[in-house]
Every structure is written in structure tokens, then in C-alpha cells.
DNA sequence: GTCTATAGATGGATAGAC
DNA sequence: GTCTATCCATCTATAGAC
């Protein structure tokens, strides 16, 4: 029974649904999630609110649909890195994957933590919620000093903002280099104040 | 005729007004600006919406009142730095002032660009709007390479997030050191690809 | 699959009594 | 200076016709 190639995961996968997601992404990036109403999404598509509600039973689900694909990718990047044994390799692989992901969809990152409402929605999703913590952990390695945690958090928070608007005029390949440079500067090992000085 | 010591600048400066600002700061930090209603602010104070409207004629004005003191301080920091002749001194002075400001009121920074609604409100204020640009300019100096602009933006964006929640358990003095370390790593001059290699 | 219509709640904001 | 009461707009969400 050919109900298209995919159908279970997303409950309905028509072109209409994807148009809603695309329009929502536009509006979320422009005005923020809380300030975007279903009416605006419907207007942009030239349909009515009720038509939007055919595809999604709540606004919350639209937010998740907009954000989930990239976060799923992010999850893969983190998992791949976590399998790496050397911390140096792990960090580098994570960084490259992270920056690539950002470059590929700059606007999305503006939404991710830009609105506290989104953070609250993501916190309710059991798969997505712990991602941030795992990210920092994989990035800095085991028993990091606090300075490195601060640096990692600062970098991750800065990432999204740079993707958002701070560097809209810089082409992808170039921006990628700049960001990786920032990451290397920030995360290069500090002089350890805690003993344990050699590589494992 | 003694109408209290101050009265012109803030149109009314009673204890009630300051309580509203304090409650709003709490709620904005917890839930974001858009998601905070006047009803919630009133409830937290045990008064009614109308009582809040006695002090502020619109929600927008509450947001500005919450944010303006710190932004005014930020303005002073930027101005002081702009008067400095050496770019190296200018950057360093700016950084120290910036980090101090962040440390002194961590929560506020979470609000500043955390909600796009706030950005839109600030953009309408003639004094506050150009601050961000001047900040970056003063931080990186004249004709910066794009990499440095990216680094500066990344740092500034990371700043607010670190103040917000990423490092809630780190004491002020220590956090201050970590952040300054990050700043120095990020903003230390790159090898210039554009000629002009020496100090002025 | 998209519509009209509307429910039901809540938002910001105002008028006027006390 | 704080209240009650209210206005009106808008919001999310649902029911049911086409």
C-alpha cells in the first residue's frame, strides 16, 4: 500500500505541511516565535488558520517541526563525536560538524534559543532537551575546568547569533573559516590549575 | 517646591514604580518579554493591571524602564573607551567595563537580545539603537578584517548567554577572569591578510 | 484539504469611582 | 494611588459545511 515513502514518523507529509513549516521558519526568524501568530502564518500562505490547523494540531507542534530536522542532525553530530576516543579529535570533529550545520541553515539558529518560549517547548521534548548538555560535555571533555565550560558556553551561544544576522554579508566558506578560528582560540587548552597535566 | 529630590527624568519615581520594574525584571528573565503579560506583573505584586498602568502607560515603557539603566551604563563605558586614543587600550578598557557590567547584573543580559520583541523596542529608541554598532566598532577598531568582526559579534552574543544561566554557580570574581580570558583569546590580532602589518 | 464561523480565553489599554 | 469595570483586538483552537 504505497502511502508515499514516509508516513509514520510525521503523521502527514504533504506539500501543504511543508509550506507551513517554511512560512513559519520565515516568520519565526523575522519576528520571533511568541510574536508570530497562526494568523500570520496562514496569511503568508494565502490560506486560513483552520487550514493550518489541519496540518498541526497546535502551535507548539509547528515550532517542533521547524526546529526538529536541524536538531536531529545536531544529535547525529554529537553522537558521532561521542564515539571518538581521543578528546582532541572529538572536539575538532564536533566543531566542524557544528559549524557546517550552522552554515547550512543560518536562520534557524537565531530561533533556537532566541526566544525563551522555544526553550520551554524544547525542554518538554525528551529527545531534544538533554542535547545542549551533551554538547558541552562532548566539547570540553571529562573533568573540565570551569574556564573551559564558560568558554564552550560562550562559543555555543555566540554561534547562533553570528549565524543569525551579525555576518549576513559574509559568504559561507569564509564565515566557516572565521568561526572555526574563533572556536580554536576559545577552546585551546588552558594551563591546568588542577594538576593532571599530561594527555591520558 | 519639594516634589522629592528627583522628578523630571522619570515622570514619576515612587516606590510603586520601582516595584513594577523589579517584578518585571524577574518575569522577563524567567519567561521572556513577549510571554510576560501585564496581568502576571500585577499578580506578582498583588495589585491589578490598572495599578500597573498608573505607573506606565504601555508595556513598551516597562521594558525600557527595565533595560535602560544598564544600557545607560553601557553607553558610558562605550563613550569612555571611544575617547581613548590607542586601540589596544580602548579594547581592553571596553572589555573590562563590559564584563564588569555583565557581572553586576547577570540576569539583565539574558533579556537584552534574548527576545526579538525587545530588539524591536530598543530599535525605536534613538539613544539606545545605535549602541550595538558603536560597541563593535570600538571593540575592533578601524578597518577591521571580517574575521575580527565575527569574533567580536560572537563574543558579545556569548557574553549575555553566559551571564544568563550557563555559569550560574561560578562566583563573580572567578567568572570575570574566565570571560576576560575568552575575550583576549578571541580578539587578539590575527595575521592581517590585507597588508598594513605594524602598529600605528 | 480548505473553508466559514465561532467559541473561549487572554492580551493591552482606558474610564471613572473611591 | 489603587481599585472595578469594561472595551476591543487578537489569540489558540474547535466544529462542521463544502
CSV table of C-alpha atoms (C1' of nucleotides) in Angstrom, one decimal:
chain,number,residue,atom,x,y,z
A,1,UNK,CA,0.0,0.0,0.0
A,2,UNK,CA,2.0,2.9,-1.3
A,3,UNK,CA,1.3,5.7,1.0
A,4,UNK,CA,4.4,7.5,-0.2
A,5,UNK,CA,7.9,6.6,1.1
A,6,UNK,CA,7.5,8.1,4.5
A,7,UNK,CA,4.3,8.4,6.5
A,8,UNK,CA,4.5,7.1,10.1
A,9,UNK,CA,7.1,9.5,11.6
A,10,UNK,CA,5.4,12.7,10.7
A,11,UNK,CA,1.8,11.7,10.7
A,12,UNK,CA,1.2,13.6,7.5
A,13,UNK,CA,3.8,14.6,4.9
A,14,UNK,CA,2.0,16.6,2.3
A,15,UNK,CA,3.3,19.6,0.4
A,16,UNK,CA,0.9,21.8,2.5
A,17,UNK,CA,2.6,20.8,5.7
A,18,UNK,CA,6.0,21.7,4.4
A,19,UNK,CA,4.8,25.0,3.1
A,20,UNK,CA,3.5,25.8,6.6
A,21,UNK,CA,6.9,24.9,8.0
A,22,UNK,CA,8.7,27.1,5.5
A,23,UNK,CA,6.5,30.1,6.2
A,24,UNK,CA,6.8,29.6,9.9
A,25,UNK,CA,10.6,29.5,9.6
A,26,UNK,CA,10.5,32.8,7.8
A,27,UNK,CA,8.2,34.5,10.3
A,28,UNK,CA,9.9,33.0,13.4
A,29,UNK,CA,13.3,34.3,12.2
A,30,UNK,CA,11.9,37.7,11.4
A,31,UNK,CA,9.7,38.3,14.5
A,32,UNK,CA,10.4,35.6,17.0
A,33,UNK,CA,8.2,32.7,17.9
A,34,UNK,CA,6.0,34.3,20.5
A,35,UNK,CA,5.2,37.2,18.3
A,36,UNK,CA,4.2,35.1,15.4
A,37,UNK,CA,0.6,34.1,15.3
A,38,UNK,CA,-1.1,31.3,13.4
A,39,UNK,CA,-2.9,34.0,11.6
A,40,UNK,CA,0.3,35.4,10.2
A,41,UNK,CA,1.4,32.0,9.0
A,42,UNK,CA,-1.9,31.5,7.3
A,43,UNK,CA,-1.9,34.9,5.7
A,44,UNK,CA,1.6,34.4,4.3
A,45,UNK,CA,0.3,31.2,2.7
A,46,UNK,CA,-2.9,32.7,1.5
A,47,UNK,CA,-5.0,30.3,3.5
A,48,UNK,CA,-6.9,30.4,6.7
A,49,UNK,CA,-5.9,29.5,10.2
A,50,UNK,CA,-8.2,26.4,10.1
A,51,UNK,CA,-6.2,25.2,7.1
A,52,UNK,CA,-3.0,25.4,9.2
A,53,UNK,CA,-4.7,23.5,12.0
A,54,UNK,CA,-5.4,20.7,9.6
A,55,UNK,CA,-1.6,20.0,9.4
A,56,UNK,CA,-0.7,20.8,13.0
A,57,UNK,CA,-3.0,20.4,16.0
A,58,UNK,CA,-1.1,23.1,18.0
A,59,UNK,CA,1.3,25.9,17.6
A,60,UNK,CA,3.8,24.0,19.7
A,61,UNK,CA,3.9,21.3,17.0
A,62,UNK,CA,4.8,23.8,14.3
A,63,UNK,CA,7.7,25.0,16.4
A,64,UNK,CA,8.9,21.5,16.8
A,65,UNK,CA,8.5,20.7,13.2
A,66,UNK,CA,10.5,23.8,12.2
A,67,UNK,CA,13.3,23.0,14.6
A,68,UNK,CA,13.5,19.2,14.8
A,69,UNK,CA,15.3,18.4,11.5
A,70,UNK,CA,18.3,20.5,12.3
A,71,UNK,CA,18.3,19.3,15.9
A,72,UNK,CA,18.2,15.7,14.7
A,73,UNK,CA,21.2,16.4,12.6
A,74,UNK,CA,22.8,18.1,15.6
A,75,UNK,CA,22.1,14.9,17.5
A,76,UNK,CA,23.9,12.8,15.0
A,77,UNK,CA,26.9,15.1,15.0
A,78,UNK,CA,27.1,14.9,18.8
A,79,UNK,CA,26.7,11.1,18.7
A,80,UNK,CA,29.4,10.6,16.1
A,81,UNK,CA,31.7,12.8,18.2
A,82,UNK,CA,30.9,10.9,21.4
A,83,UNK,CA,32.1,7.7,19.8
A,84,UNK,CA,35.5,9.2,19.2
A,85,UNK,CA,38.1,8.1,21.7
A,86,UNK,CA,40.6,11.0,21.6
A,87,UNK,CA,39.2,14.1,23.2
A,88,UNK,CA,41.2,16.3,20.7
A,89,UNK,CA,39.7,14.5,17.7
A,90,UNK,CA,36.3,14.6,19.4
A,91,UNK,CA,36.3,18.3,19.9
A,92,UNK,CA,37.5,19.0,16.4
A,93,UNK,CA,35.0,16.7,14.8
A,94,UNK,CA,32.3,18.3,16.8
A,95,UNK,CA,33.3,21.8,15.9
A,96,UNK,CA,33.4,21.1,12.2
A,97,UNK,CA,30.1,19.4,12.3
A,98,UNK,CA,28.6,22.1,14.3
A,99,UNK,CA,29.8,24.9,12.1
A,100,UNK,CA,28.7,23.1,9.0
A,101,UNK,CA,25.3,22.7,10.4
A,102,UNK,CA,25.1,26.4,11.3
A,103,UNK,CA,26.3,27.5,7.9
A,104,UNK,CA,23.8,25.3,6.1
A,105,UNK,CA,20.9,26.8,7.9
A,106,UNK,CA,21.9,30.1,9.4
A,107,UNK,CA,18.5,31.5,10.1
A,108,UNK,CA,17.4,28.5,12.2
A,109,UNK,CA,20.0,29.1,14.8
A,110,UNK,CA,18.5,32.5,15.5
A,111,UNK,CA,15.3,30.8,16.6
A,112,UNK,CA,16.8,28.1,18.7
A,113,UNK,CA,17.4,29.9,21.9
A,114,UNK,CA,16.4,33.3,20.7
A,115,UNK,CA,13.0,33.1,22.3
A,116,UNK,CA,12.6,31.7,25.8
A,117,UNK,CA,9.3,30.3,24.6
A,118,UNK,CA,11.2,28.0,22.3
A,119,UNK,CA,13.5,26.8,25.1
A,120,UNK,CA,10.4,25.9,27.1
A,121,UNK,CA,9.0,23.9,24.2
A,122,UNK,CA,12.2,22.1,23.6
A,123,UNK,CA,12.5,21.3,27.3
A,124,UNK,CA,9.4,19.3,27.1
A,125,UNK,CA,10.7,17.1,24.3
A,126,UNK,CA,12.5,14.1,25.8
A,127,UNK,CA,14.9,13.6,22.9
A,128,UNK,CA,15.8,17.3,22.4
A,129,UNK,CA,16.1,18.5,25.9
A,130,UNK,CA,19.4,16.9,27.0
A,131,UNK,CA,21.2,17.8,23.8
A,132,UNK,CA,22.6,21.1,25.0
A,133,UNK,CA,24.3,19.5,28.0
A,134,UNK,CA,25.7,16.6,26.0
A,135,UNK,CA,27.0,19.1,23.5
A,136,UNK,CA,29.0,21.0,26.1
A,137,UNK,CA,30.2,17.7,27.7
A,138,UNK,CA,31.5,16.3,24.4
A,139,UNK,CA,33.1,19.6,23.5
A,140,UNK,CA,35.1,20.1,26.6
A,141,UNK,CA,35.8,16.5,27.6
A,142,UNK,CA,35.8,14.9,31.1
A,143,UNK,CA,36.5,16.9,34.2
A,144,UNK,CA,36.9,20.3,32.5
A,145,UNK,CA,38.0,23.3,34.4
A,146,UNK,CA,35.2,25.9,34.8
A,147,UNK,CA,37.0,28.3,32.5
A,148,UNK,CA,36.6,25.8,29.7
A,149,UNK,CA,32.9,25.4,30.4
A,150,UNK,CA,32.5,29.1,30.3
A,151,UNK,CA,34.4,29.3,27.0
A,152,UNK,CA,32.3,26.5,25.5
A,153,UNK,CA,29.1,28.1,26.5
A,154,UNK,CA,30.2,31.4,25.2
A,155,UNK,CA,31.1,29.9,21.9
A,156,UNK,CA,27.9,28.0,21.5
A,157,UNK,CA,25.8,31.0,22.4
A,158,UNK,CA,27.8,33.2,20.1
A,159,UNK,CA,27.4,30.7,17.2
A,160,UNK,CA,23.7,31.1,16.9
A,161,UNK,CA,23.9,34.9,16.9
A,162,UNK,CA,26.6,35.0,14.3
A,163,UNK,CA,24.5,32.8,12.1
A,164,UNK,CA,21.5,35.0,12.7
A,165,UNK,CA,22.4,38.4,11.5
A,166,UNK,CA,25.8,39.5,12.6
A,167,UNK,CA,27.5,38.3,9.5
A,168,UNK,CA,24.8,38.2,6.9
A,169,UNK,CA,27.1,39.6,4.2
A,170,UNK,CA,29.9,37.1,4.6
A,171,UNK,CA,29.9,34.1,2.2
A,172,UNK,CA,29.6,30.6,3.6
A,173,UNK,CA,33.1,29.3,3.1
A,174,UNK,CA,34.7,32.4,4.5
A,175,UNK,CA,32.4,32.6,7.5
A,176,UNK,CA,33.1,28.9,8.2
A,177,UNK,CA,36.8,29.7,8.5
A,178,UNK,CA,36.3,32.6,10.8
A,179,UNK,CA,34.1,30.7,13.1
A,180,UNK,CA,36.4,27.7,13.3
A,181,UNK,CA,39.2,30.1,14.1
A,182,UNK,CA,37.2,31.5,17.0
A,183,UNK,CA,36.5,28.1,18.3
A,184,UNK,CA,40.1,27.1,18.2
A,185,UNK,CA,41.1,30.2,20.0
A,186,UNK,CA,38.5,29.8,22.7
A,187,UNK,CA,38.8,26.1,23.3
A,188,UNK,CA,42.6,25.6,23.2
A,189,UNK,CA,43.6,24.0,26.4
A,190,UNK,CA,44.4,26.3,29.3
A,191,UNK,CA,47.2,25.8,31.8
A,192,UNK,CA,45.6,23.4,34.2
A,193,UNK,CA,45.4,24.7,37.7
A,194,UNK,CA,44.2,21.2,39.0
A,195,UNK,CA,47.3,19.0,38.4
A,196,UNK,CA,46.8,16.2,35.9
A,197,UNK,CA,48.9,17.8,33.2
A,198,UNK,CA,49.7,15.2,30.6
A,199,UNK,CA,47.5,13.6,27.9
A,200,UNK,CA,45.7,10.5,29.0
B,1,UNK,CA,8.7,73.3,45.9
B,2,UNK,CA,9.9,69.9,47.2
B,3,UNK,CA,8.4,67.3,44.9
B,4,UNK,CA,11.0,64.8,46.2
B,5,UNK,CA,14.6,65.0,45.0
B,6,UNK,CA,14.1,63.7,41.5
B,7,UNK,CA,11.0,64.1,39.4
B,8,UNK,CA,11.6,65.3,35.9
B,9,UNK,CA,13.6,62.5,34.4
B,10,UNK,CA,11.3,59.6,35.2
B,11,UNK,CA,8.0,61.4,35.3
B,12,UNK,CA,7.1,59.6,38.5
B,13,UNK,CA,9.5,57.9,40.8
B,14,UNK,CA,7.6,56.3,43.6
B,15,UNK,CA,8.3,53.0,45.3
B,16,UNK,CA,5.4,51.5,43.3
B,17,UNK,CA,7.1,52.2,40.1
B,18,UNK,CA,10.3,50.6,41.2
B,19,UNK,CA,8.4,47.5,42.4
B,20,UNK,CA,6.9,47.1,39.0
B,21,UNK,CA,10.3,47.3,37.4
B,22,UNK,CA,11.7,44.7,39.8
B,23,UNK,CA,8.8,42.3,39.3
B,24,UNK,CA,9.0,42.8,35.5
B,25,UNK,CA,12.8,42.1,35.6
B,26,UNK,CA,12.1,38.8,37.4
B,27,UNK,CA,9.4,37.7,35.0
B,28,UNK,CA,11.2,38.8,31.8
B,29,UNK,CA,14.2,36.8,32.9
B,30,UNK,CA,12.1,33.8,33.7
B,31,UNK,CA,9.7,33.7,30.8
B,32,UNK,CA,10.8,36.2,28.2
B,33,UNK,CA,9.3,39.6,27.5
B,34,UNK,CA,6.6,38.6,25.0
B,35,UNK,CA,5.4,35.8,27.2
B,36,UNK,CA,5.1,38.1,30.2
B,37,UNK,CA,1.7,39.8,30.4
B,38,UNK,CA,0.8,42.8,32.4
B,39,UNK,CA,-1.5,40.6,34.3
B,40,UNK,CA,1.4,38.5,35.5
B,41,UNK,CA,3.3,41.5,36.7
B,42,UNK,CA,0.3,42.8,38.5
B,43,UNK,CA,-0.4,39.4,40.1
B,44,UNK,CA,3.2,39.1,41.4
B,45,UNK,CA,2.8,42.5,43.1
B,46,UNK,CA,-0.7,41.7,44.4
B,47,UNK,CA,-2.3,44.6,42.5
B,48,UNK,CA,-4.4,44.9,39.4
B,49,UNK,CA,-3.4,45.7,35.9
B,50,UNK,CA,-4.8,49.2,36.2
B,51,UNK,CA,-2.5,49.9,39.1
B,52,UNK,CA,0.4,49.0,36.9
B,53,UNK,CA,-0.9,51.3,34.2
B,54,UNK,CA,-0.8,54.1,36.6
B,55,UNK,CA,3.0,54.0,36.6
B,56,UNK,CA,3.5,53.1,32.9
B,57,UNK,CA,1.2,53.9,30.1
B,58,UNK,CA,2.3,51.0,28.0
B,59,UNK,CA,4.1,47.7,28.2
B,60,UNK,CA,6.8,49.0,26.0
B,61,UNK,CA,7.7,51.6,28.6
B,62,UNK,CA,8.1,48.9,31.2
B,63,UNK,CA,10.6,47.1,29.0
B,64,UNK,CA,12.5,50.3,28.5
B,65,UNK,CA,12.5,51.1,32.2
B,66,UNK,CA,13.9,47.7,33.0
B,67,UNK,CA,16.6,47.8,30.4
B,68,UNK,CA,17.6,51.5,30.3
B,69,UNK,CA,19.7,51.9,33.4
B,70,UNK,CA,22.1,49.2,32.4
B,71,UNK,CA,22.2,50.4,28.8
B,72,UNK,CA,22.9,53.9,30.0
B,73,UNK,CA,25.9,52.5,31.9
B,74,UNK,CA,26.9,50.6,28.8
B,75,UNK,CA,26.7,53.8,26.9
B,76,UNK,CA,29.1,55.5,29.3
B,77,UNK,CA,31.5,52.6,29.0
B,78,UNK,CA,31.5,52.9,25.3
B,79,UNK,CA,31.9,56.6,25.3
B,80,UNK,CA,34.8,56.4,27.8
B,81,UNK,CA,36.5,53.9,25.5
B,82,UNK,CA,35.9,55.9,22.4
B,83,UNK,CA,37.9,58.8,23.9
B,84,UNK,CA,40.9,56.6,24.3
B,85,UNK,CA,43.5,57.0,21.5
B,86,UNK,CA,45.3,53.7,21.5
B,87,UNK,CA,43.2,50.9,20.0
B,88,UNK,CA,44.7,48.4,22.3
B,89,UNK,CA,43.9,50.4,25.4
B,90,UNK,CA,40.5,51.1,24.0
B,91,UNK,CA,39.7,47.5,23.5
B,92,UNK,CA,41.0,46.5,26.9
B,93,UNK,CA,39.1,49.2,28.7
B,94,UNK,CA,35.9,48.4,26.9
B,95,UNK,CA,36.3,44.7,27.7
B,96,UNK,CA,36.8,45.3,31.4
B,97,UNK,CA,33.9,47.7,31.6
B,98,UNK,CA,31.7,45.4,29.7
B,99,UNK,CA,32.4,42.4,31.8
B,100,UNK,CA,32.0,44.3,35.0
B,101,UNK,CA,28.7,45.5,33.8
B,102,UNK,CA,27.6,42.0,33.0
B,103,UNK,CA,28.8,40.6,36.3
B,104,UNK,CA,26.9,43.3,38.2
B,105,UNK,CA,23.6,42.4,36.7
B,106,UNK,CA,23.8,39.0,35.1
B,107,UNK,CA,20.1,38.4,34.6
B,108,UNK,CA,19.5,41.6,32.6
B,109,UNK,CA,21.7,40.5,29.8
B,110,UNK,CA,19.6,37.5,29.2
B,111,UNK,CA,16.8,39.8,28.3
B,112,UNK,CA,18.7,42.2,26.2
B,113,UNK,CA,18.6,40.4,22.9
B,114,UNK,CA,17.0,37.3,24.1
B,115,UNK,CA,13.7,38.2,22.8
B,116,UNK,CA,13.3,39.7,19.3
B,117,UNK,CA,10.4,41.8,20.7
B,118,UNK,CA,13.0,43.6,22.9
B,119,UNK,CA,15.3,44.3,20.0
B,120,UNK,CA,12.3,45.9,18.2
B,121,UNK,CA,11.5,48.1,21.1
B,122,UNK,CA,15.1,49.1,21.5
B,123,UNK,CA,15.4,49.9,17.8
B,124,UNK,CA,12.8,52.6,18.3
B,125,UNK,CA,14.7,54.4,21.0
B,126,UNK,CA,17.0,56.9,19.3
B,127,UNK,CA,19.7,56.8,22.1
B,128,UNK,CA,19.8,53.0,22.5
B,129,UNK,CA,19.5,51.8,19.0
B,130,UNK,CA,23.0,52.7,17.7
B,131,UNK,CA,24.8,51.3,20.7
B,132,UNK,CA,25.4,47.8,19.4
B,133,UNK,CA,27.1,49.1,16.3
B,134,UNK,CA,29.3,51.5,18.2
B,135,UNK,CA,30.2,48.8,20.6
B,136,UNK,CA,31.5,46.5,17.9
B,137,UNK,CA,33.3,49.4,16.2
B,138,UNK,CA,35.0,50.5,19.4
B,139,UNK,CA,35.9,46.9,20.1
B,140,UNK,CA,37.6,46.0,16.9
B,141,UNK,CA,39.0,49.4,15.8
B,142,UNK,CA,39.1,51.0,12.4
B,143,UNK,CA,39.1,48.9,9.2
B,144,UNK,CA,38.9,45.5,10.9
B,145,UNK,CA,39.1,42.3,8.9
B,146,UNK,CA,35.8,40.4,8.7
B,147,UNK,CA,37.2,37.7,10.9
B,148,UNK,CA,37.6,40.1,13.7
B,149,UNK,CA,34.0,41.4,13.3
B,150,UNK,CA,32.8,37.8,13.5
B,151,UNK,CA,34.9,37.3,16.6
B,152,UNK,CA,33.6,40.4,18.2
B,153,UNK,CA,30.0,39.6,17.5
B,154,UNK,CA,30.4,36.1,18.7
B,155,UNK,CA,31.9,37.3,21.9
B,156,UNK,CA,29.2,39.9,22.6
B,157,UNK,CA,26.5,37.4,21.9
B,158,UNK,CA,28.2,34.8,24.1
B,159,UNK,CA,28.5,37.3,26.9
B,160,UNK,CA,24.8,37.7,27.6
B,161,UNK,CA,24.2,34.0,27.5
B,162,UNK,CA,27.0,33.2,29.9
B,163,UNK,CA,25.6,35.8,32.3
B,164,UNK,CA,22.1,34.4,31.9
B,165,UNK,CA,22.4,30.8,33.1
B,166,UNK,CA,25.4,29.0,31.7
B,167,UNK,CA,27.5,29.8,34.7
B,168,UNK,CA,25.1,30.4,37.5
B,169,UNK,CA,27.2,28.6,40.0
B,170,UNK,CA,30.5,30.4,39.4
B,171,UNK,CA,31.3,33.3,41.8
B,172,UNK,CA,31.6,36.8,40.3
B,173,UNK,CA,35.4,37.3,40.6
B,174,UNK,CA,36.2,34.0,39.1
B,175,UNK,CA,33.7,34.3,36.2
B,176,UNK,CA,35.1,37.7,35.4
B,177,UNK,CA,38.5,36.2,34.9
B,178,UNK,CA,37.3,33.4,32.7
B,179,UNK,CA,35.3,35.8,30.5
B,180,UNK,CA,38.2,38.2,30.1
B,181,UNK,CA,40.4,35.3,29.1
B,182,UNK,CA,37.9,34.3,26.4
B,183,UNK,CA,37.8,37.9,25.2
B,184,UNK,CA,41.6,38.1,24.9
B,185,UNK,CA,41.8,34.8,23.1
B,186,UNK,CA,39.1,35.8,20.6
B,187,UNK,CA,40.2,39.4,19.9
B,188,UNK,CA,43.9,39.0,19.8
B,189,UNK,CA,45.0,40.4,16.5
B,190,UNK,CA,45.1,37.9,13.6
B,191,UNK,CA,47.7,37.8,10.9
B,192,UNK,CA,46.5,40.5,8.6
B,193,UNK,CA,45.7,39.4,5.0
B,194,UNK,CA,45.4,43.0,3.9
B,195,UNK,CA,48.9,44.5,4.2
B,196,UNK,CA,49.3,47.2,6.9
B,197,UNK,CA,51.1,45.0,9.3
B,198,UNK,CA,52.6,47.2,12.0
B,199,UNK,CA,51.1,49.0,14.9
B,200,UNK,CA,50.2,52.6,14.0
C,1,DG,C1',-7.9,19.6,2.1
C,2,DT,C1',-9.7,24.0,2.7
C,3,DC,C1',-13.2,26.9,4.1
C,4,DT,C1',-16.7,29.8,7.4
C,5,DA,C1',-18.0,30.6,11.8
C,6,DT,C1',-17.4,30.8,16.4
C,7,DA,C1',-16.2,29.6,20.9
C,8,DG,C1',-13.5,30.8,24.9
C,9,DA,C1',-9.5,32.9,26.8
C,10,DT,C1',-6.4,36.5,27.3
C,11,DG,C1',-4.0,40.3,25.6
C,12,DG,C1',-3.2,45.6,26.1
C,13,DA,C1',-5.3,49.6,27.3
C,14,DT,C1',-9.0,53.2,29.2
C,15,DA,C1',-12.7,55.5,32.1
C,16,DG,C1',-14.0,56.7,36.2
C,17,DA,C1',-15.3,55.6,41.2
C,18,DC,C1',-13.0,55.8,45.6
D,1,DG,C1',-2.5,55.8,44.1
D,2,DT,C1',-5.3,51.9,43.7
D,3,DC,C1',-9.5,49.9,42.6
D,4,DT,C1',-13.8,47.9,39.5
D,5,DA,C1',-15.5,47.5,35.3
D,6,DT,C1',-15.2,47.4,30.7
D,7,DC,C1',-13.7,47.9,25.6
D,8,DC,C1',-11.8,46.0,21.9
D,9,DA,C1',-8.4,43.4,19.5
D,10,DT,C1',-6.3,39.2,19.0
D,11,DC,C1',-5.0,34.7,20.1
D,12,DT,C1',-5.4,29.5,20.1
D,13,DA,C1',-8.3,26.0,19.0
D,14,DT,C1',-12.7,23.5,17.5
D,15,DA,C1',-17.0,22.3,14.9
D,16,DG,C1',-18.9,21.4,10.9
D,17,DA,C1',-20.1,22.8,5.9
D,18,DC,C1',-18.2,22.2,1.2
